[in-house]
Coordinates of C-alpha atoms and ligand atoms in Angstrom, one line a residue:
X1 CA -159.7 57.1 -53.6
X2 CA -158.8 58.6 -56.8
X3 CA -161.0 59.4 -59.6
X4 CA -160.2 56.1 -61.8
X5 CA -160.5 53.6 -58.4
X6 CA -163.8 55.6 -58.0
X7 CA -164.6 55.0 -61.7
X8 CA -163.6 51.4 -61.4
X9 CA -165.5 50.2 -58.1
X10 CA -168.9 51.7 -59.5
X11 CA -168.0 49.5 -63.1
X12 CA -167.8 46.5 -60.9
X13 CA -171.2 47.7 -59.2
X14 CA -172.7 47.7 -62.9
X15 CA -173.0 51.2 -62.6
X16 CA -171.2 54.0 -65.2
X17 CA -170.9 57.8 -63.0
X18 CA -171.0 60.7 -64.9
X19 CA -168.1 63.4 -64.4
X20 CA -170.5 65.7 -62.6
X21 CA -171.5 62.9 -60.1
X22 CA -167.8 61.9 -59.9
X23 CA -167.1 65.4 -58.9
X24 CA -169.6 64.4 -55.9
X25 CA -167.2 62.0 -54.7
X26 CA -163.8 63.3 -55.2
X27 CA -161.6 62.9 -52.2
X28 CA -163.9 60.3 -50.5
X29 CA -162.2 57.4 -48.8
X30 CA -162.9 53.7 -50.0
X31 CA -165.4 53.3 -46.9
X32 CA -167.8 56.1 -47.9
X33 CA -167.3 55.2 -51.6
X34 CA -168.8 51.5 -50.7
X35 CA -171.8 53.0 -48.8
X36 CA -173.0 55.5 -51.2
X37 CA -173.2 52.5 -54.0
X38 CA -175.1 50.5 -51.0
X39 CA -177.5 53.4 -50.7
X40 CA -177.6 53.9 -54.7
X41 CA -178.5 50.1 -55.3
X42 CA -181.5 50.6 -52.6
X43 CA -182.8 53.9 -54.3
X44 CA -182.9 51.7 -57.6
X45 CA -184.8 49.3 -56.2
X46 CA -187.2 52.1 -55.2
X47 CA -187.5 53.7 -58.7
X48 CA -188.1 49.9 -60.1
X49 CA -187.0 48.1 -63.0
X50 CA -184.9 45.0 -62.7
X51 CA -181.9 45.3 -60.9
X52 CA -180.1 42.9 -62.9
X53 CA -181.4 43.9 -66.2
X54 CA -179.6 47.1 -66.6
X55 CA -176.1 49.1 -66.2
X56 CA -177.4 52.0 -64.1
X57 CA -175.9 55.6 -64.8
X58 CA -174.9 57.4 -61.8
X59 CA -175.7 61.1 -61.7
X60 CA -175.0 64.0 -59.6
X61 CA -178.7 64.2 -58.4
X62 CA -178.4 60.1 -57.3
X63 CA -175.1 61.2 -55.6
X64 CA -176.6 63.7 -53.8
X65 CA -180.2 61.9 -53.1
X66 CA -177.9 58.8 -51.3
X67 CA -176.0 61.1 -49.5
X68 CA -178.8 63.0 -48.5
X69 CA -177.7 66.3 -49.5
X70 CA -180.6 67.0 -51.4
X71 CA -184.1 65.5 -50.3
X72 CA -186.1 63.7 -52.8
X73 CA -189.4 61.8 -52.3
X74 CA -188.9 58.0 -53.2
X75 CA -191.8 56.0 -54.7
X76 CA -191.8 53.9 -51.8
X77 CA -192.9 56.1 -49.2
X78 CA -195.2 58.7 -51.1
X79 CA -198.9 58.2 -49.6
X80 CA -202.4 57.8 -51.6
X81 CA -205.7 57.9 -49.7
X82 CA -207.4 54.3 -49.8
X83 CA -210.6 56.2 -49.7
X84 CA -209.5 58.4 -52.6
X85 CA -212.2 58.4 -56.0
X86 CA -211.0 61.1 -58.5
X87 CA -213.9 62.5 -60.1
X88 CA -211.5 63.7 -63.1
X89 CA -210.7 59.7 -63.7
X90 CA -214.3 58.9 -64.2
X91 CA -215.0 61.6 -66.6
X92 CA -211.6 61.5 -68.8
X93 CA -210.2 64.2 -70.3
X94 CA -211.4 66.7 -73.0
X95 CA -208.6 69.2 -73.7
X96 CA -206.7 70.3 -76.9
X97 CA -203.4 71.9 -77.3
X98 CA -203.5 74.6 -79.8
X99 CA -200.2 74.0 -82.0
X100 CA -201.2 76.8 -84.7
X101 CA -200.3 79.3 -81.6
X102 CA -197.2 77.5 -80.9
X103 CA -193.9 78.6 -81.7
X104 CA -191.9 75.1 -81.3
X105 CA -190.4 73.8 -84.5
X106 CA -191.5 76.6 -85.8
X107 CA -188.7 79.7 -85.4
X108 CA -187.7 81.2 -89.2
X109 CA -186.5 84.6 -88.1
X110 CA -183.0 85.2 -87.3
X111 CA -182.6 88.8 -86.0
X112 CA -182.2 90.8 -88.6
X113 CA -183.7 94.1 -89.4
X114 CA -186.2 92.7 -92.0
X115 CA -187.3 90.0 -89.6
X116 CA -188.0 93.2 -87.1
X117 CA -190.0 94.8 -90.1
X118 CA -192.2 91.7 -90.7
X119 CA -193.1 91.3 -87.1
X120 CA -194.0 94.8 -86.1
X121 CA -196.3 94.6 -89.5
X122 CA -197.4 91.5 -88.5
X123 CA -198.3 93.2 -85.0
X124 CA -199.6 96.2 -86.1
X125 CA -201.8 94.3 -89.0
X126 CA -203.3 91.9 -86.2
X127 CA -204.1 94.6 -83.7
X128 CA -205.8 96.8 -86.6
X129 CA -207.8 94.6 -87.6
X130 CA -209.1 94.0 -83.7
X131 CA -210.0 97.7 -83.4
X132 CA -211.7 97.6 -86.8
X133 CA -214.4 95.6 -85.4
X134 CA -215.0 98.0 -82.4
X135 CA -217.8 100.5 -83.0
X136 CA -217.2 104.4 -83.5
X137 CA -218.5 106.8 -84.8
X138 CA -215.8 108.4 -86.6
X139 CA -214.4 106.8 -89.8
X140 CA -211.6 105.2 -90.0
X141 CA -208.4 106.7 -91.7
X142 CA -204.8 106.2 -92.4
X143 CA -202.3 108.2 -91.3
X144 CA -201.8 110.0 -94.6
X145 CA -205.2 111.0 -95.4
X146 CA -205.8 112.5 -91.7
X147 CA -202.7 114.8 -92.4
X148 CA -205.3 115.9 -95.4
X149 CA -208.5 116.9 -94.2
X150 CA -209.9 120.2 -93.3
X151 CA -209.7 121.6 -90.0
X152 CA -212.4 120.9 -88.0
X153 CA -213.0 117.1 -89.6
X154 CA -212.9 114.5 -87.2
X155 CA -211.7 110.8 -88.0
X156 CA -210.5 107.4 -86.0
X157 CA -207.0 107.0 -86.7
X158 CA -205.3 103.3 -86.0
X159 CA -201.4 103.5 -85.4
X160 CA -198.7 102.3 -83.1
X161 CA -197.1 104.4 -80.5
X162 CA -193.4 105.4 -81.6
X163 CA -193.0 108.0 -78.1
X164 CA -194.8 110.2 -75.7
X165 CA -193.5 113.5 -74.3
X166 CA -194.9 116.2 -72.3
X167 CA -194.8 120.1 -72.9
X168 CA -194.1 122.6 -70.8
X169 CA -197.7 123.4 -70.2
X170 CA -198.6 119.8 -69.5
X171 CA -200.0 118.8 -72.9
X172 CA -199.0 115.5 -74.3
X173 CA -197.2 114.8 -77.6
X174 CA -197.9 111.6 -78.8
X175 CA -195.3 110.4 -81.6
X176 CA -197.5 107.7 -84.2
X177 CA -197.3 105.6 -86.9
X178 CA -198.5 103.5 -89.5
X179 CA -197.7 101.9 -92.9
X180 CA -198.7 104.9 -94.6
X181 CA -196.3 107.6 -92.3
X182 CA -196.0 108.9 -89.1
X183 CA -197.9 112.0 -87.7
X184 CA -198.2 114.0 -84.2
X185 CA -201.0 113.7 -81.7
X186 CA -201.6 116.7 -79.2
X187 CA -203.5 115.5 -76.1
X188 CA -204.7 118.4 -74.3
X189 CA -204.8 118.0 -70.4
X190 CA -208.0 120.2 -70.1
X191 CA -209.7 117.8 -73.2
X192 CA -211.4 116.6 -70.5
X193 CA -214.8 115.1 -73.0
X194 CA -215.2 112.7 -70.2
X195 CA -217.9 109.9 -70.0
X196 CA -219.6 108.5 -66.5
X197 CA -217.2 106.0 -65.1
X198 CA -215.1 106.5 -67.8
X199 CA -210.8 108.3 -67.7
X200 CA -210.8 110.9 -69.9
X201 CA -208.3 111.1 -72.9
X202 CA -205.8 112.7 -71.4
X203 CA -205.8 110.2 -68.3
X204 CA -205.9 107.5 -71.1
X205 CA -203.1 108.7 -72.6
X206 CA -201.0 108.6 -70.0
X207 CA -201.5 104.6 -70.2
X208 CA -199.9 104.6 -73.6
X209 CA -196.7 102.4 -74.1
X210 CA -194.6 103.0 -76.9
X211 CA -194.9 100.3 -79.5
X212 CA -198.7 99.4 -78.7
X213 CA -201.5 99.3 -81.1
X214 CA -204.2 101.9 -80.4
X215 CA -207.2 103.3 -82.3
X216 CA -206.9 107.5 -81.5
X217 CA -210.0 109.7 -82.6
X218 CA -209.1 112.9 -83.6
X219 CA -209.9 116.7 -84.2
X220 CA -208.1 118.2 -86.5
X221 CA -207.4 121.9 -86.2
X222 CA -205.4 124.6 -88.3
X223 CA -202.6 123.7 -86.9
X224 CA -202.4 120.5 -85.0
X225 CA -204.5 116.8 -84.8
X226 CA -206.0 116.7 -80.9
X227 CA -207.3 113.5 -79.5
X228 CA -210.4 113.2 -78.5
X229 CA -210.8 109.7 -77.5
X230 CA -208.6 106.5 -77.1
X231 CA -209.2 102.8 -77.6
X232 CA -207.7 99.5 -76.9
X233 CA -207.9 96.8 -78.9
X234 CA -209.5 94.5 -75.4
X235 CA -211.2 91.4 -74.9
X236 CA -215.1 92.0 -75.6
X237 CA -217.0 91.7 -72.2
X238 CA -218.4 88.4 -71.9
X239 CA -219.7 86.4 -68.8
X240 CA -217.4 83.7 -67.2
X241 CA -217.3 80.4 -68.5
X242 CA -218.5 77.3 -66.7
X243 CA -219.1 73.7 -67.5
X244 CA -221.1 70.8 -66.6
X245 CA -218.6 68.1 -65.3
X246 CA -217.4 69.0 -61.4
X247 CA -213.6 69.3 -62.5
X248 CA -211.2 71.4 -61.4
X249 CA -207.6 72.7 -62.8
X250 CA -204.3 73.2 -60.6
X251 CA -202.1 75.8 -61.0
X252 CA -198.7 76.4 -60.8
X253 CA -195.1 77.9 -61.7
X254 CA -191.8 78.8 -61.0
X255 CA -190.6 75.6 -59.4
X256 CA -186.9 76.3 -59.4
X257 CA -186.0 72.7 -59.0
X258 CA -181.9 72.8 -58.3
X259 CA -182.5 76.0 -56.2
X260 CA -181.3 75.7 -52.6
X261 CA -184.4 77.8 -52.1
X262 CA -186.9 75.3 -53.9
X263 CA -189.4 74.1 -51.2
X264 CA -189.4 70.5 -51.6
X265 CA -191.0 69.6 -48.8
X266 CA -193.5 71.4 -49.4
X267 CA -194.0 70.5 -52.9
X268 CA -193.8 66.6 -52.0
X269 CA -197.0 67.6 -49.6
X270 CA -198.8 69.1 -52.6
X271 CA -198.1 66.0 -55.0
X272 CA -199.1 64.1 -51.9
X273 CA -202.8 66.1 -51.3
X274 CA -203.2 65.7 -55.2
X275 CA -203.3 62.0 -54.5
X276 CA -206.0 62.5 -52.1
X277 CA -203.8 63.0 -48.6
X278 CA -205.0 65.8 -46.2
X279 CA -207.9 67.6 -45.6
X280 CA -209.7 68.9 -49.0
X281 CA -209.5 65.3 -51.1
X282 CA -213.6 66.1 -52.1
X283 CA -211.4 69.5 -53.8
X284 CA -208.6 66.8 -54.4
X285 CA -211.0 64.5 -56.2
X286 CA -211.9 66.8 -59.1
X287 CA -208.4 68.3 -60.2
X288 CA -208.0 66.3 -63.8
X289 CA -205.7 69.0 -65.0
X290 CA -202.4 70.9 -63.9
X291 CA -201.1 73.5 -65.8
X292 CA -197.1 74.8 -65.5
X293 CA -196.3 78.3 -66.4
X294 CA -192.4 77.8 -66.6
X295 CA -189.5 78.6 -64.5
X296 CA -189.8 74.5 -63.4
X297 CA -185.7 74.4 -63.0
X298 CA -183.5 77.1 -61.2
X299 CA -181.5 76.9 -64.9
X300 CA -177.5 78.0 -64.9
X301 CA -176.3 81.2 -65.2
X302 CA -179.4 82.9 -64.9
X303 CA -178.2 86.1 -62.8
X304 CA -175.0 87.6 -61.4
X305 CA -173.4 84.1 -58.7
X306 CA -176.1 82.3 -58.7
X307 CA -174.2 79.4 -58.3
X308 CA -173.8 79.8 -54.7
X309 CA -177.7 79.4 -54.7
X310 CA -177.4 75.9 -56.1
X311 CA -177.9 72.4 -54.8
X312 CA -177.8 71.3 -58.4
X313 CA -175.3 73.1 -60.3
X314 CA -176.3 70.6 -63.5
X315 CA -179.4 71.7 -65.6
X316 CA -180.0 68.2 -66.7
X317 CA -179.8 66.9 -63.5
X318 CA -182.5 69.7 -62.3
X319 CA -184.8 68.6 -64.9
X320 CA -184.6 64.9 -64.0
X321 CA -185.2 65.9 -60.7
X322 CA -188.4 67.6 -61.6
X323 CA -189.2 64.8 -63.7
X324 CA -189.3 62.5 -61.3
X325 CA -191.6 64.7 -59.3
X326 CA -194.3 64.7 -62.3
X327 CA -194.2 61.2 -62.4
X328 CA -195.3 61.0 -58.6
X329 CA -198.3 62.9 -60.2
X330 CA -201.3 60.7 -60.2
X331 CA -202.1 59.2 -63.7
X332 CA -205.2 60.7 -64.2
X333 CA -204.4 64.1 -64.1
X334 CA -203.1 65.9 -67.7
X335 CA -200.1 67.6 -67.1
X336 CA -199.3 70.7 -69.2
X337 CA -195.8 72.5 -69.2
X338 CA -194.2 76.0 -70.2
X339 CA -191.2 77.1 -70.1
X340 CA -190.0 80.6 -68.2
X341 CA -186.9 82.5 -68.2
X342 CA -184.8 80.2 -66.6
X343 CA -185.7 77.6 -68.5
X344 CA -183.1 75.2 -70.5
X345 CA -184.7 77.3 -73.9
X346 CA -184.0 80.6 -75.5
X347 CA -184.9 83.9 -73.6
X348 CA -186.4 85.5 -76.2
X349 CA -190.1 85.5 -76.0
X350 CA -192.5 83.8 -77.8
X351 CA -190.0 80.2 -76.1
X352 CA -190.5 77.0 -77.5
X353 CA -191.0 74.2 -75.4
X354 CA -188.5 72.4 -73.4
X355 CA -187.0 69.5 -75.3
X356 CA -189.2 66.3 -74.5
X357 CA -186.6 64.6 -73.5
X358 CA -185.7 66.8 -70.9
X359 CA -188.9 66.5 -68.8
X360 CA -189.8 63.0 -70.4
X361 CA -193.4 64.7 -71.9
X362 CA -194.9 61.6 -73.3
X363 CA -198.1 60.1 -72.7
X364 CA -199.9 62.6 -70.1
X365 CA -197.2 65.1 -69.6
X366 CA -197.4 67.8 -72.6
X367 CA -194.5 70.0 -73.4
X368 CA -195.5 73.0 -74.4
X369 CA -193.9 77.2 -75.8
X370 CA -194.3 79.8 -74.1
X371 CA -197.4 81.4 -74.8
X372 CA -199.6 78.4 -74.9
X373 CA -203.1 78.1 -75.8
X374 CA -205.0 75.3 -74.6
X375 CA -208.6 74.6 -74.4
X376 CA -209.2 72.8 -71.0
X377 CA -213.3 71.1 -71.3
X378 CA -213.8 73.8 -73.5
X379 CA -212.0 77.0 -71.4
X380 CA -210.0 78.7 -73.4
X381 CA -206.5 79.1 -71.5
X382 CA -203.5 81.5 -72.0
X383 CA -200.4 80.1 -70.3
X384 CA -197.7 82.4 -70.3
X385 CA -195.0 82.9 -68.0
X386 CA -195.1 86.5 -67.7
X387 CA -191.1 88.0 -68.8
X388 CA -193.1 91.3 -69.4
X389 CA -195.0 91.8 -66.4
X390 CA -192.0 93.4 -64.9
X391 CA -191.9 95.8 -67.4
X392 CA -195.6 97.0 -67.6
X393 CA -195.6 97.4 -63.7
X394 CA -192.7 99.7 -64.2
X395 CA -194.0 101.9 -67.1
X396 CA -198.0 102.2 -66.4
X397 CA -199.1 104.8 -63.6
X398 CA -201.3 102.5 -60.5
X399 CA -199.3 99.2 -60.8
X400 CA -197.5 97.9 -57.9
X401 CA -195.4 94.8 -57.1
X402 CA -198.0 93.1 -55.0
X403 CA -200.5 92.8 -57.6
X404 CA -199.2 90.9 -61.1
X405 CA -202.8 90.1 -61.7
X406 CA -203.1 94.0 -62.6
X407 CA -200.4 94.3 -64.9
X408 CA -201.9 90.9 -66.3
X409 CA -204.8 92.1 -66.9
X410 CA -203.6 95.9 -68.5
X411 CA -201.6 92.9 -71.5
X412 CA -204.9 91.5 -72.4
X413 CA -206.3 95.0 -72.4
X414 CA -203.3 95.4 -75.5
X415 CA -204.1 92.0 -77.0
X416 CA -200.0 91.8 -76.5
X417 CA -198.1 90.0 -74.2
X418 CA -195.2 91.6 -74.6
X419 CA -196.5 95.5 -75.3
X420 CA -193.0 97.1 -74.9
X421 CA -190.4 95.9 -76.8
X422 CA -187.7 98.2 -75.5
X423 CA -187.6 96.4 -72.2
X424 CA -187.7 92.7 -73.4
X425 CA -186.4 90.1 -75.6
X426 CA -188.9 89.6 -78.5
X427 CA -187.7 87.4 -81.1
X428 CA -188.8 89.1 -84.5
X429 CA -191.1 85.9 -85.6
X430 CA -192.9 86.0 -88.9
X431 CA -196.4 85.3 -87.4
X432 CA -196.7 87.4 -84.2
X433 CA -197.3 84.6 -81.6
X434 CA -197.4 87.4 -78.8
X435 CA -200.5 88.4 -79.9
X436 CA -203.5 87.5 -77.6
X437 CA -206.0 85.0 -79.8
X438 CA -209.6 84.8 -79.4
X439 CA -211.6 85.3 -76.3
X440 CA -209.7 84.0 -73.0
X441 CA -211.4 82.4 -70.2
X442 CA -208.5 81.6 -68.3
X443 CA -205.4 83.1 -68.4
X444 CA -202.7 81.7 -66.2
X445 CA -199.2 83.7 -65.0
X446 CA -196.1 83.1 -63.4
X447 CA -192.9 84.7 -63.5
X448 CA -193.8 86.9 -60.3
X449 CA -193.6 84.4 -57.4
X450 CA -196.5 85.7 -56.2
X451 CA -200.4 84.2 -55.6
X452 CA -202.8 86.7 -57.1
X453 CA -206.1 86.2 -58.8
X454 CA -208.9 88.3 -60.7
X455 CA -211.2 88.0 -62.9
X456 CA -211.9 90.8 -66.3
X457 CA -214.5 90.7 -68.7
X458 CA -214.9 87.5 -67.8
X459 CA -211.8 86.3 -67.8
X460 CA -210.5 84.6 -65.0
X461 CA -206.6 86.2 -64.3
X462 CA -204.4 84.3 -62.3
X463 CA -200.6 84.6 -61.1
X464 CA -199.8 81.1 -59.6
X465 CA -197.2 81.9 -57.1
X466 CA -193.7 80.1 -56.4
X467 CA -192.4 77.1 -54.9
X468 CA -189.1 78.5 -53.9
X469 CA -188.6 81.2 -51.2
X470 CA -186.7 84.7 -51.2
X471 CA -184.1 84.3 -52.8
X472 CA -181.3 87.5 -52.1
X473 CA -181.9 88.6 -55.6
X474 CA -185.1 89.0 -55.2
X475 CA -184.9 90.5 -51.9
X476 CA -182.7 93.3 -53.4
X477 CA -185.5 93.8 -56.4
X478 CA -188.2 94.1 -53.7
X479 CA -189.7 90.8 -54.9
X480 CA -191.8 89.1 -52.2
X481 CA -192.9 85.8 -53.3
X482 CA -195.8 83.3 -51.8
X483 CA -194.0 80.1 -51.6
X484 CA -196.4 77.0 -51.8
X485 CA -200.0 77.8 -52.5
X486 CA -201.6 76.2 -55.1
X487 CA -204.4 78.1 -56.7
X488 CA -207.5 75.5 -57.8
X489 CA -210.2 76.4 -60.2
X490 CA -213.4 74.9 -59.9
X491 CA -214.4 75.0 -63.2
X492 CA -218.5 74.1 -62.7
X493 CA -218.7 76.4 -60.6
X494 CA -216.5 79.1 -61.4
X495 CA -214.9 79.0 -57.7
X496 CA -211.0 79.6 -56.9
X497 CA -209.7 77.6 -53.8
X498 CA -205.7 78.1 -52.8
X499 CA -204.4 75.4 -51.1
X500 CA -202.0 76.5 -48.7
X501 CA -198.9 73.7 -48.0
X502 CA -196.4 76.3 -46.7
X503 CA -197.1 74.7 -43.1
X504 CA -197.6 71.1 -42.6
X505 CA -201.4 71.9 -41.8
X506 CA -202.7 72.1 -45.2
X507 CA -205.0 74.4 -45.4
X508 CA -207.8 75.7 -48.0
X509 CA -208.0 79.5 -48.3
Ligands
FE2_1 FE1 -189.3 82.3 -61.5

């Protein structure tokens, strides 16, 4: 049939097809053409509504669903545990979405070099006054009054690190600055003033990143300023946080919906134990939130031909297909989403949220930038999806690619989440949202595609994995993901369960 008989017999169906589903059909003969809107008219019976009531649109994921090129989980067939009492339903929901962090709505910088000015200010002002509250001994000075006292004087000088480069006698020359001027730090490799349990400077130093916010104590001699001491700004040691109700919060990320590499299947059997099927409903029972940190489509254009890696080669179709998989989410469970990098929002980092529209947030599903701050019963929780975890792992000595949860933990060490600027996309905002507010108890990752968990000064760090397998992009960046396990945290009793769905024997690790 040609495109306007194709057109034509779907009008007479009371159904409009958009060019992208047309595209589906092109070259089909009349006989196929009939029993794809056969199958379509029977999927819309699934999803509900009135069949007379409406002129159905036609998309390229309904195409594909009714021609069973791409599997998706219908309504009809999705299972819920007679037996099944969620806890979370019988306490409700306490939980609040800190907007004040939130960059959506909000974006007033446009590139430009006084927007770049204003943020690193903003940065360096926020940071500063972080290590102002930490205790030292030495007083506190600017720049231009260290360049002016007496050899032998020691001081605490705040500043941000502009480069470090090492001499020929393996020294360190540390290149600093702050609003009053820029100066030159030696560390000494033999300055070895180390404390038990503690690196010395110069193995501190060599976890400096240019463009981070440190407080450096120094000796200043005839002829040059040594340091003595570093310190990061850091979350204050705290114990973890538990609460009273038995509830529980689900984690995860980097969905890739469109990907020929998402694992449905196994994401249909994860929405399915949330609603109480398999072994672990007691575990089940008590999830009242799940949290999303981004990457929840494939996107378009993302990296070099990764069309070929696409059953959906239309981002809004790979958002109503996710959509539709949120919806088969039980009703009592918050739903809280960020976007990631390939996300249908801008790269630069801090991202505001995905439209609404897009991934119909209304009622319990909360659409949310990237970083997010949201206190779950009272945890205070850091989504981000983690574009600079790459770049940390690659700059700082003792990080590998198995363990995100390390370079994780070395951003809230910075109070940044985006420490080097050189190697991401920061958009030059007028209020820095990168920086790391108040005292986290939970601080959720993504971005990595693989399962890792830890916990730091009491804060629980976790990296919630992939539902998508290797992709050959990743294989050729030495990625290995952990397809489809879902990390659970028990918040009463502080416990971390990962339910494993990558086999059809669920399993609880
Ligand atoms: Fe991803």
């Amino acid at each position: 049939m040609n495109e306007s008989e194709i057109v034509r017999v779907f009008r007479d169906n009371r159904m409009l097809i958009t060019p992208s589903a047309l595209e589906e059909l092109r070259g089909k003969e009349s006989k196929d053409i009939i029993e794809v809107i056969d199958k379509l008219k029977d999927l819309y019976k699934n999803y509900g509504g009135s069949e007379e009531a409406v002129i159905r649109t036609v998309t390229e994921t309904d195409i594909k669903e009714a021609t069973q090129t791409i599997k998706i989980p219908t309504f009809v067939e999705i299972k819920r545990a007679t037996d099944f009492k969620p806890l979370a339903k019988e306490y409700g929901h306490d939980f609040k979405i800190h907007t004040e962090y939130d960059i959506t709505g909000k974006s007033r910088c446009k590139g430009e070099i006084s927007d770049f000015v204003q943020y690193f200010n903003e940065r360096f002002k926020k940071i500063k006054n972080v290590l102002l509250s930490r205790p030292s001994t030495n007083r506190v000075v600017n720049i231009e009054t260290l360049s002016k006292l007496k050899p032998g004087e020691n001081a605490r000088v705040i500043c941000m690190i502009t480069s470090k480069t090492m001499t020929k006698k393996g020294h360190m020359i540390v290149e600093v600055e702050d609003d009053s001027g820029g100066t030159t730090i030696l560390v000494l490799k033999e300055n070895d003033q180390k404390k038990p349990h503690e690196k010395s400077c110069f193995e501190k130093a060599q976890l400096l990143v240019n463009d981070e916010v440190v407080a450096i104590d120094v000796r200043t001699s005839t002829n040059f300023k040594i340091a003595n001491d570093i310190t990061w700004p850091d979350l204050p040691i705290k114990p973890k946080k538990t609460i009273e109700k038995d509830l529980a919060v689900a984690f995860i990320s980097d969905v890739h919906v469109g990907s020929k590499y998402f694992c449905d299947a196994e994401f249909e059997r994860m929405i399915n134990w949330l609603r109480g099927v398999g072994p672990g409903k007691e575990l089940a029972e008590k999830v009242g939130y799940l949290l999303v940190a981004g990457d929840v489509v494939d996107g378009i254009g993302i990296y070099p031909k990764q069309e070929k890696d696409l059953v959906l080669k239309d981002v809004y179709e790979q958002y109503k297909l996710f959509s539709r998989f949120l919806e088969m989410i039980p009703d009592h469970i918050e739903i809280i989403v960020a976007p990631g990098n390939h996300d249908a929002v801008r790269l630069a980092e801090p991202q505001p949220a995905i439209p609404s529209d897009m991934i119909n947030a209304e009622g319990r599903v909360h659409s949310v930038g990237n970083p997010a701050y949201v206190d779950i019963e009272g945890l205070h929780t850091l989504l981000y999806h983690g574009g600079s975890l790459e770049a940390v792992i690659a700059a700082l000595p003792g990080m590998d690619t198995l363990h995100p949860e390390a370079a994780a933990m070395e951003l809230l060490k910075r109070r940044t989440l985006n420490p080097l600027y050189d190697m991401n996309d920061i958009a030059p905002e007028h209020q820095d949202y990168l920086f790391i507010e108040g005292d986290i108890d939970i601080f959720h990752t993504g971005h990595w595609h693989r399962n890792a968990y830890s916990e730091y000064r009491g804060t629980v760090v976790l990296n919630s994995g992939c539902w998508i397998s290797q992709t050959d992009y990743q294989l050729k960046r030495g990625i290995v993901p952990t397809p489809a396990i879902l990390p659970v945290y028990e918040m009463k009793s502080g416990h971390i369960r990962h339910m494993t769905f990558n086999s059809p024997e669920i399993k609880i690790v």
